[in-house]
Amino acid sequence: MKKIAVWLHRIEDAVLVLILLSMILLAGYDILARTLFGGGEGWIPPLLRVMVLWLGLLGALLATRSREHIAIDLISKLGGPTLNRIASVVTLLFAAVICALIGWYSGLYVEMAYEFEDIAFAEVPAWIMQLIIPFSFGLMAVRFFIQSISAAIYGPETEATPATDNVVAPEKVA
Amino acid sequence: MSILIPALLLLLALAGAPLFAVIAASAMWGFFQTEVDLQVMAVEIYRVAEMPVLIAIPLFTFAGYLMGESKAPQRLVRITDAFLGWMPGGLAIVALAACALFTAFTGASGVTIVALGALLVPALQKAGYRENFNLGLVTTSGSLGLLFAPSLPLILYGVIAQQMSLETPVSIDDLFLAGILPGLLMLTALSLYSAWQSRHLPKSNHKFDGKEAWAAIKDSAWEIPLPFVVLGGIYGGFFAVSEAAAITAFYVLAVTVVIRREITFTQLPVVMRDSMKLVGAILLILAVSLASTNYMIDAGVPEAVFETIQAHVSDGFTFLLLLTIFLLILGMMLDIFSAIVIMIPIILPIAVQYGIHPIHLGILFLANMQLGYFTPPVGMNLFIASFRFNKPVMTLYRATLPFFFILLATVLIITYWPGLSLLLVE
């Protein structure tokens, strides 16, 4: 189980880094091509836009892993330990349910796009581009659920297992 | 039932539920009640992939984080010191100018305090400034460049405003222009205060040194073109925001990793991941709020709120006053990105009814939110600074107080003098 999680984290990280790098290179190339040769490849701009979605959702998965989602967080600053614990369990469970719902319904949506053979751009089918939505929300649901259980058993954590080798000082978004 | 669910969601938000989940839940509850298939959530989220300007968000954020991790902050302080350090209160003004520039480029995420604060606080201390002044100055400056291009909140406001199909179109380029004078007003006000604060200090013998200035220029040779290319390119209309972001990311990556080698290839993925966490948090909130905005507009929420307010408030003057108070409270509770995506869809149509220009609204909204960053008790930068400088939050409450009132005065000027924001646009 632990092993699967570690591998999953590695794959997520690798895909994220790969997309960001290709985005920087493609966006750079696109500008060069348009200014120097008067026209770029037609598929680059729509691909870049889809990459934003993928980066955003993979980044959101990362933020779920290290509990850095934007939240108001009054209780953990002002409330006592018991209240804090209850709030953690309930809010994490709530997030898990909402993510599961979005994951489920977007899964249905992607299935439809697959059946209707929607096209995103060039000849790329739309469902492949959309797959990240059910995938990321499904995985976020699982993560929030696990965190909720662990908050119930061990009490709330402010920071999860520090996401390995942070060179950037972790600043919490209040 | 109609009041129960929203109240429950509000409670969950206050209890610390991730805001995106709260927003998504409210949208889904709305769609569910009007019998819209919830697959619409996927349609709305996919719209993130249909807005070209959003490309700027991951690219600028990454470039900002990368610069923050390199030695660019040291060079930035050196070069501003070489050129502004000789003035009365020079070092404090250096701090303000460097922070403003850095915040504009890193998207106002608290990175400024972490990256520049560590350099500036000890330097200010050595020059003889009071500790409270130093802490207050750096904490305040953490959100100072918010109104200057290419800050992310400005871009995000433009994105949201463009969804509203208003009669007056809101272009991001115009927002960038509109932010200049109000941003300079804030910068000037704080500079004057700093110069006044330094009146008791022993007269520094820091004179303008041509040699040091030239050395600082050479030291920053790779960074100097960046603001000129980006700001000149955007303000001059040579390229769009997303193109400027692409150039910035490409250039910063090449300079820090390949040319200067201040970030190694093994550190690079870590910086990428850290920056994408912030991007993920912002884009996720944006994605689900596209759904809730859509629902709210269909359900006529802004009109209903407007009618309620209209019954009590007839003139724009009072409306703006109430708005300022409301935004100050909001700014204490919500970070700027959530505040924009949640509140603008409601506030913007109402403000337009009161005759407020959408661009002016954007500037005054962000100016208010900038205060919110360090308004006690929960302003985000207070906690970042408390963490960074290892000081109790109470110390920072006191330290930022004078800065708070100075900026509050400038916020009121910005709010009641639309011309300041609109002068460069028209």
XYZ file of C-alpha atoms in Angstrom:
600
model
C 0.000 0.000 0.000
C 2.750 2.415 1.032
C 4.739 1.400 -2.011
C 1.872 2.165 -4.340
C 1.505 5.594 -2.774
C 5.215 6.332 -3.201
C 5.122 5.289 -6.837
C 1.970 7.260 -7.447
C 3.610 10.353 -5.962
C 6.638 9.864 -8.195
C 4.530 9.483 -11.303
C 2.485 12.566 -10.425
C 5.650 14.582 -9.851
C 7.237 13.357 -13.069
C 4.163 14.143 -15.186
C 3.889 17.562 -13.572
C 7.529 18.437 -14.226
C 7.306 17.096 -17.764
C 4.193 19.124 -18.589
C 5.610 22.325 -17.120
C 8.885 21.924 -19.005
C 7.168 21.188 -22.305
C 4.823 24.074 -21.715
C 7.713 26.502 -21.290
C 9.494 25.143 -24.371
C 6.370 24.993 -26.549
C 5.195 28.459 -25.535
C 8.675 29.817 -26.256
C 8.836 28.060 -29.610
C 5.362 29.294 -30.530
C 6.340 32.926 -30.040
C 9.570 32.469 -31.974
C 7.788 30.725 -34.836
C 5.143 33.401 -35.084
C 7.549 36.326 -35.013
C 10.273 34.822 -37.186
C 8.387 32.661 -39.682
C 5.097 34.515 -39.540
C 3.066 31.553 -38.336
C 3.151 28.883 -35.662
C 1.775 25.369 -35.518
C -1.995 25.442 -35.173
C -2.074 22.745 -32.511
C 0.271 24.463 -30.052
C -2.061 27.113 -28.551
C -4.923 24.697 -27.773
C -2.445 22.179 -26.383
C -0.945 24.848 -24.131
C -4.413 25.677 -22.822
C -5.108 22.033 -21.987
C -1.725 21.880 -20.257
C -2.880 24.686 -17.944
C -5.800 22.504 -16.859
C -3.547 19.505 -16.302
C -0.963 21.520 -14.382
C -3.689 23.085 -12.270
C -5.299 19.783 -11.351
C -1.981 17.977 -10.773
C -0.878 20.943 -8.661
C -4.147 20.673 -6.744
C -3.388 17.001 -6.098
C 0.016 18.024 -4.755
C -1.572 20.672 -2.560
C -3.915 17.985 -1.226
C -0.943 15.786 -0.420
C 0.785 18.491 1.626
C -2.454 20.092 2.906
C -1.839 23.443 1.320
C -5.253 24.143 -0.101
C -6.571 27.618 0.429
C -8.822 27.632 3.475
C -9.993 30.137 6.048
C -8.696 28.181 8.983
C -10.001 30.290 11.862
C -10.601 27.348 14.168
C -7.122 25.867 14.080
C -5.767 29.278 15.034
C -8.314 30.180 17.686
C -9.985 26.952 18.774
C -8.922 24.334 21.290
C -7.526 20.879 20.467
C -10.826 18.964 20.651
C -12.726 21.449 18.534
C -9.794 21.487 16.180
C -9.884 17.734 15.816
C -13.613 17.563 15.165
C -13.355 20.400 12.636
C -10.522 18.592 10.841
C -12.399 15.308 10.567
C -15.634 16.911 9.390
C -14.126 19.345 6.894
C -11.817 16.727 5.371
C -14.690 14.276 5.047
C -16.787 16.988 3.439
C -13.989 17.720 0.931
C -13.722 13.999 0.202
C -17.455 13.720 -0.560
C -17.472 16.797 -2.800
C -14.414 15.582 -4.736
C -15.959 12.140 -5.092
C -19.145 13.660 -6.511
C -17.250 15.810 -9.004
C -15.050 12.845 -9.897
C -18.085 10.605 -10.480
C -20.051 13.071 -12.593
C -17.071 14.147 -14.641
C -16.367 10.461 -15.219
C -19.821 10.165 -16.764
C -19.130 13.261 -18.810
C -15.850 11.906 -20.163
C -17.579 8.640 -21.036
C -20.061 10.597 -23.120
C -17.302 12.522 -24.846
C -15.711 9.153 -25.644
C -18.933 7.714 -27.080
C -19.679 10.784 -29.142
C -16.067 10.940 -30.329
C -15.715 14.641 -29.502
C -12.566 16.248 -30.896
C -10.507 18.628 -28.735
C -8.215 19.998 -31.470
C -6.341 18.694 -34.509
C -7.325 15.020 -34.352
C -6.906 14.583 -30.629
C -10.034 13.162 -29.020
C -11.469 15.355 -26.276
C -11.914 12.544 -23.763
C -8.161 12.056 -23.389
C -7.729 15.728 -22.541
C -10.638 15.591 -20.086
C -9.515 12.412 -18.376
C -7.520 14.419 -15.858
C -10.739 15.776 -14.296
C -12.207 12.489 -12.991
C -8.707 11.182 -12.274
C -7.596 14.113 -10.149
C -10.867 14.590 -8.290
C -11.136 10.859 -7.651
C -7.636 10.775 -6.210
C -8.235 13.921 -4.192
C -11.346 12.280 -2.741
C -9.247 9.287 -1.658
C -6.585 11.529 -0.135
C -9.057 13.703 1.767
C -10.793 10.561 3.018
C -7.546 9.056 4.308
C -6.604 12.356 5.945
C -9.992 12.552 7.595
C -9.638 9.055 9.042
C -6.132 9.810 10.238
C -7.332 13.041 11.855
C -10.000 11.045 13.672
C -7.485 8.497 14.936
C -4.326 10.510 15.491
C -5.684 14.032 15.721
C -5.229 16.806 13.163
C -1.899 17.485 11.535
C -1.087 20.967 10.445
C 1.475 19.731 7.993
C 1.453 16.279 6.453
C 4.631 14.266 6.079
C 6.805 17.066 4.753
C 6.799 16.542 1.022
C 10.453 15.465 1.024
C 13.208 17.880 0.190
C 11.718 21.352 0.375
C 14.137 23.998 -0.771
C 11.422 26.628 -0.601
C 10.431 27.518 2.921
C 6.923 26.147 3.339
C 4.588 29.076 3.615
C 1.084 28.196 4.594
C -1.671 29.957 2.768
C -3.959 31.165 5.521
C -34.028 24.281 3.702
C -33.130 27.224 1.511
C -31.185 28.907 4.300
C -29.921 25.735 5.982
C -27.535 24.554 3.277
C -25.821 27.934 2.699
C -25.458 28.374 6.470
C -23.949 24.918 6.741
C -21.511 25.655 3.929
C -20.491 28.914 5.579
C -19.871 27.055 8.820
C -17.749 24.478 7.017
C -15.736 27.260 5.371
C -15.100 28.911 8.734
C -14.160 25.549 10.207
C -11.334 25.285 7.673
C -12.778 23.202 4.823
C -10.813 23.767 1.596
C -12.538 26.716 -0.049
C -12.758 25.055 -3.443
C -14.877 22.290 -1.902
C -17.217 24.839 -0.342
C -17.595 26.735 -3.607
C -18.092 23.521 -5.583
C -20.688 22.337 -3.098
C -22.653 25.570 -3.354
C -22.601 25.377 -7.155
C -23.686 21.729 -7.144
C -26.443 22.443 -4.641
C -27.692 25.219 -6.915
C -27.592 23.053 -10.032
C -29.227 20.186 -8.164
C -32.130 22.391 -7.101
C -32.731 23.651 -10.619
C -32.469 20.085 -11.936
C -29.352 20.637 -14.022
C -27.312 17.462 -14.554
C -24.216 17.630 -12.352
C -22.042 16.661 -15.315
C -22.111 20.417 -15.875
C -19.328 20.601 -13.263
C -16.954 18.883 -15.685
C -17.991 21.268 -18.462
C -17.280 24.264 -16.237
C -13.961 22.907 -14.980
C -12.864 22.172 -18.534
C -13.381 25.853 -19.327
C -10.027 26.451 -17.619
C -8.603 24.886 -20.799
C -10.424 27.405 -22.965
C -9.003 30.680 -21.675
C -5.720 31.603 -23.341
C -4.756 34.179 -20.710
C -4.579 31.530 -17.974
C -1.349 30.247 -19.524
C 0.239 33.228 -17.791
C -0.551 31.904 -14.311
C 1.663 28.787 -14.172
C 4.418 30.456 -16.192
C 4.693 33.630 -14.105
C 4.382 31.707 -10.846
C 7.133 29.314 -11.831
C 9.407 32.133 -12.975
C 8.777 33.954 -9.699
C 9.557 30.938 -7.538
C 12.680 30.224 -9.552
C 13.924 33.788 -9.145
C 13.095 33.643 -5.444
C 15.261 30.555 -5.055
C 18.171 31.979 -7.040
C 20.396 34.838 -5.931
C 18.258 37.367 -7.802
C 16.837 38.847 -4.543
C 20.378 39.698 -3.322
C 21.198 41.314 -6.650
C 17.910 43.219 -6.628
C 18.670 44.640 -3.185
C 22.228 45.514 -4.224
C 21.200 47.401 -7.321
C 18.339 49.314 -5.670
C 20.683 50.161 -2.803
C 23.288 51.483 -5.220
C 20.759 53.791 -6.843
C 18.388 54.757 -4.005
C 20.487 54.159 -0.894
C 21.846 57.710 -0.665
C 18.416 59.295 -0.129
C 17.122 60.111 3.396
C 15.440 56.918 4.576
C 17.187 55.425 1.586
C 17.475 51.887 2.829
C 13.805 51.744 3.776
C 12.899 53.052 0.337
C 15.186 50.422 -1.169
C 13.223 47.802 0.733
C 9.905 49.173 -0.504
C 10.970 49.440 -4.140
C 12.609 46.023 -4.232
C 9.618 44.361 -2.577
C 7.125 46.036 -4.892
C 8.987 44.909 -7.995
C 9.463 41.419 -6.653
C 5.826 41.042 -5.594
C 4.575 42.154 -8.992
C 6.651 39.461 -10.650
C 5.961 36.671 -8.181
C 2.222 37.126 -7.976
C 1.743 38.221 -4.401
C 1.895 34.864 -2.724
C 3.980 35.627 0.319
C 7.170 34.726 -1.533
C 8.417 38.282 -1.141
C 8.598 38.145 2.645
C 10.378 34.823 2.548
C 12.852 35.736 -0.196
C 13.570 39.424 0.500
C 12.683 39.794 4.164
C 15.675 37.775 5.278
C 17.971 40.226 3.497
C 16.212 43.441 4.381
C 15.413 43.095 8.083
C 19.045 42.632 9.212
C 20.202 45.399 6.862
C 17.606 47.824 8.238
C 18.550 46.857 11.780
C 22.183 47.614 11.098
C 21.286 51.026 9.732
C 19.663 51.814 13.084
C 15.946 51.538 12.370
C 13.679 50.336 15.169
C 12.846 46.646 15.084
C 9.109 47.263 14.961
C 9.581 49.565 12.000
C 11.631 46.962 10.130
C 9.194 44.146 10.732
C 6.242 46.335 9.859
C 7.880 47.592 6.715
C 8.803 44.170 5.380
C 5.461 42.597 6.277
C 3.615 45.452 4.608
C 5.804 45.363 1.514
C 4.971 41.703 1.008
C 1.839 42.733 -0.823
C 2.979 46.100 -2.115
C 3.468 45.374 -5.818
C -0.007 43.952 -6.235
C -1.218 46.740 -8.481
C 1.701 46.562 -10.898
C 1.859 44.353 -13.982
C 2.153 41.417 -14.264
C 0.688 40.563 -10.846
C -1.538 37.492 -10.772
C -4.454 39.086 -8.881
C -4.768 41.719 -11.623
C -4.828 38.996 -14.280
C -7.336 36.954 -12.315
C -9.637 39.955 -11.870
C -9.528 40.513 -15.634
C -10.353 36.866 -16.309
C -13.357 36.924 -13.983
C -14.602 40.305 -15.219
C -14.438 39.058 -18.817
C -16.797 36.211 -17.886
C -19.451 38.698 -16.896
C -20.147 40.093 -20.394
C -20.377 43.702 -19.255
C -21.142 46.652 -21.482
C -17.724 48.153 -20.753
C -15.161 45.490 -21.662
C -12.383 44.902 -19.144
C -9.077 44.185 -20.821
C -6.139 42.981 -18.792
C -3.884 45.470 -20.557
C -6.112 48.292 -19.305
C -5.970 46.907 -15.784
C -2.182 46.911 -15.968
C -2.255 50.571 -16.966
C -4.843 51.476 -14.354
C -2.753 50.017 -11.526
C 0.313 52.183 -12.140
C -0.696 55.478 -10.513
C -2.528 53.983 -7.495
C 0.426 51.631 -6.969
C 2.851 54.558 -7.112
C 0.669 56.484 -4.655
C 0.999 53.688 -2.109
C 4.724 53.400 -2.734
C 5.223 57.158 -2.337
C 3.177 57.377 0.857
C 5.183 54.613 2.486
C 8.469 56.124 1.249
C 7.603 59.476 2.795
C 6.784 57.800 6.096
C 10.088 55.924 5.962
C 12.048 59.084 5.238
C 10.301 60.756 8.193
C 11.045 57.773 10.434
C 14.728 57.984 9.645
C 15.027 61.631 10.747
C 16.523 60.639 14.128
C 19.046 58.262 12.651
C 22.680 59.282 12.524
C 23.220 60.958 9.194
C 24.453 58.231 6.952
C 27.515 58.905 4.886
C 26.054 56.725 2.158
C 26.728 58.788 -0.954
C 25.964 57.801 -4.483
C 28.920 55.706 -5.595
C 29.371 55.497 -9.332
C 31.720 52.547 -9.123
C 29.397 50.475 -6.930
C 26.462 51.400 -9.166
C 28.321 50.180 -12.225
C 29.391 46.986 -10.445
C 25.791 46.368 -9.341
C 24.611 46.855 -12.909
C 27.138 44.360 -14.185
C 26.166 41.960 -11.416
C 22.508 42.109 -12.441
C 23.208 42.229 -16.168
C 21.054 39.178 -16.860
C 18.075 40.353 -14.814
C 17.963 43.988 -15.913
C 16.438 43.340 -19.352
C 13.571 41.355 -17.829
C 11.339 44.130 -16.428
C 12.002 46.213 -19.525
C 11.083 43.425 -21.925
C 8.053 42.275 -19.935
C 6.659 45.637 -18.867
C 7.701 47.398 -22.062
C 6.252 44.565 -24.110
C 2.923 44.531 -22.281
C 2.504 48.286 -21.852
C 3.775 48.946 -25.361
C 1.269 46.498 -26.788
C 3.940 44.336 -28.418
C 2.700 41.136 -26.879
C -0.101 39.662 -24.817
C 0.167 38.761 -21.146
C 0.464 35.048 -21.859
C 3.295 35.704 -24.315
C 5.079 37.885 -21.773
C 4.737 35.035 -19.288
C 6.158 32.551 -21.777
C 9.148 34.771 -22.484
C 9.727 35.372 -18.759
C 9.582 31.683 -17.835
C 11.823 30.682 -20.719
C 14.333 33.432 -19.996
C 14.461 32.942 -16.230
C 14.837 29.190 -16.690
C 17.719 29.676 -19.121
C 19.475 32.273 -16.955
C 19.183 30.620 -13.534
C 19.700 27.014 -14.585
C 21.867 27.082 -17.685
C 23.822 30.349 -17.577
C 24.227 31.240 -13.898
C 23.669 27.695 -12.634
C 22.286 28.913 -9.314
C 19.607 26.240 -9.363
C 20.831 22.750 -10.182
C 18.959 20.234 -12.296
C 18.139 18.265 -9.164
C 16.693 21.317 -7.395
C 14.639 22.313 -10.410
C 11.841 19.708 -10.038
C 11.424 20.736 -6.390
C 10.977 24.391 -7.312
C 8.586 23.355 -10.073
C 6.506 21.297 -7.680
C 6.361 24.007 -5.056
C 5.271 26.607 -7.553
C 2.637 24.316 -9.060
C 1.100 23.741 -5.636
C 0.179 27.392 -5.522
C -0.985 27.294 -9.148
C -3.097 24.235 -8.389
C -4.692 25.865 -5.373
C -5.557 28.991 -7.389
C -6.750 27.262 -10.568
C -8.878 24.776 -8.650
C -10.725 27.586 -6.907
C -11.075 29.373 -10.235
C -12.396 26.236 -11.954
C -15.139 25.507 -9.456
C -16.057 29.156 -9.128
C -16.687 29.293 -12.879
C -19.483 26.852 -12.107
C -20.825 28.754 -9.099
C -20.655 32.068 -10.985
C -22.597 30.580 -13.847
C -25.237 29.352 -11.458
C -25.445 32.623 -9.554
C -25.911 34.671 -12.696
C -28.611 32.311 -13.964
C -30.347 32.491 -10.618
C -30.160 36.288 -10.621
C -28.269 36.544 -7.338
C -26.519 39.850 -8.160
C -29.855 41.486 -9.058
C -31.421 40.282 -5.816
C -28.501 41.583 -3.761
C -28.574 44.846 -5.684
C -32.275 45.368 -4.960
C -31.709 44.775 -1.276
C -28.836 47.230 -1.150
C -30.658 49.734 -3.349
C -33.478 49.869 -0.815
C -31.078 51.254 1.789
C -28.264 52.866 -0.156
C -29.117 55.274 -2.911
C -25.844 57.018 -3.765
C -22.503 55.774 -4.972
C -20.621 57.561 -2.177
C -22.263 55.570 0.602
C -22.050 52.410 -1.448
C -18.289 52.817 -1.814
C -17.907 53.448 1.902
C -19.853 50.310 2.779
C -17.920 48.394 0.134
C -14.601 49.486 1.653
C -15.633 48.358 5.127
C -16.940 45.093 3.733
C -13.762 44.450 1.743
C -11.550 45.155 4.736
C -13.399 42.536 6.749
C -13.370 40.160 3.797
C -9.650 40.707 3.303
C -8.946 39.584 6.849
C -10.691 36.283 6.275
C -10.014 35.384 2.669
C -6.870 35.335 0.630
C -6.887 37.568 -2.410
C -7.402 34.833 -5.018
C -10.474 33.337 -3.365
C -11.837 36.799 -2.653
C -11.632 37.696 -6.343
C -13.297 34.574 -7.701
C -15.984 34.465 -5.012
C -16.900 38.125 -4.601
C -16.305 39.798 -7.960
C -19.172 37.998 -9.754
C -21.547 39.436 -7.156
C -19.966 42.830 -6.511
C -19.094 43.811 -10.074
C -22.662 43.926 -11.514
C -23.839 45.837 -8.455
C -20.983 48.328 -8.604
C -21.686 48.960 -12.283
C -25.283 49.812 -11.349
C -23.909 52.469 -9.009
C -21.919 53.919 -11.874
C -18.506 52.577 -10.877
C -16.184 51.783 -13.771
C -15.269 48.062 -13.833
C -11.565 48.888 -14.104
C -11.731 51.279 -11.178
C -13.571 48.633 -9.180
C -10.787 46.142 -9.897
C -8.111 48.522 -8.657
C -9.971 49.532 -5.513
C -10.866 45.925 -4.789
C -7.243 44.815 -5.027
C -6.028 47.841 -3.051
C -8.416 46.863 -0.262
C -7.339 43.254 -0.415
C -3.716 44.345 -0.208
C -4.535 45.787 3.208
C -6.260 42.552 4.105
C -2.960 40.706 3.733
C -1.765 42.211 6.989
C -4.976 43.160 8.784
C -5.175 41.481 12.183
C -6.179 38.951 13.298
C -5.732 36.574 10.376
C -3.990 38.429 7.520
C -1.849 35.852 5.745
C 1.365 37.906 5.616
C 1.318 38.415 9.379
C 1.653 34.689 9.820
C 4.242 34.271 7.104
C 6.326 37.043 8.674
C 5.808 35.619 12.161
C 7.037 32.271 10.898
C 9.904 33.730 8.902
C 11.285 36.094 11.551
C 10.366 33.941 14.511
C 8.364 36.653 16.247
C 4.993 36.364 17.982
C 2.086 37.402 15.793
C 1.137 40.031 18.411
C 4.447 41.819 17.762
C 3.624 41.951 14.094
C 0.120 43.290 14.776
C 1.708 46.242 16.539
C 4.537 46.632 14.041
C 2.258 46.884 11.025
C -0.266 49.274 12.604
C 1.201 52.612 11.391
C 1.663 51.145 7.921
C -1.919 49.960 8.001
C -3.267 53.459 8.609
C -1.069 55.014 5.935
C -2.199 52.497 3.363
C -5.802 52.832 4.523
C -5.586 56.527 3.689
C -4.251 55.735 0.209
C -6.982 53.111 -0.264
C -9.613 55.748 0.475
C -7.997 58.099 -2.039
C -7.943 55.336 -4.645
C -11.572 54.474 -3.894
C -12.963 58.006 -4.103
C -10.795 59.308 -6.926
C -11.588 57.159 -9.983
C -9.491 59.452 -12.161
C -6.315 58.167 -10.531
C -7.055 54.692 -11.854
C -8.638 55.700 -15.136
C -6.309 58.517 -16.198
C -3.841 56.295 -18.044
C -6.554 54.064 -19.495
C -8.449 56.777 -21.321
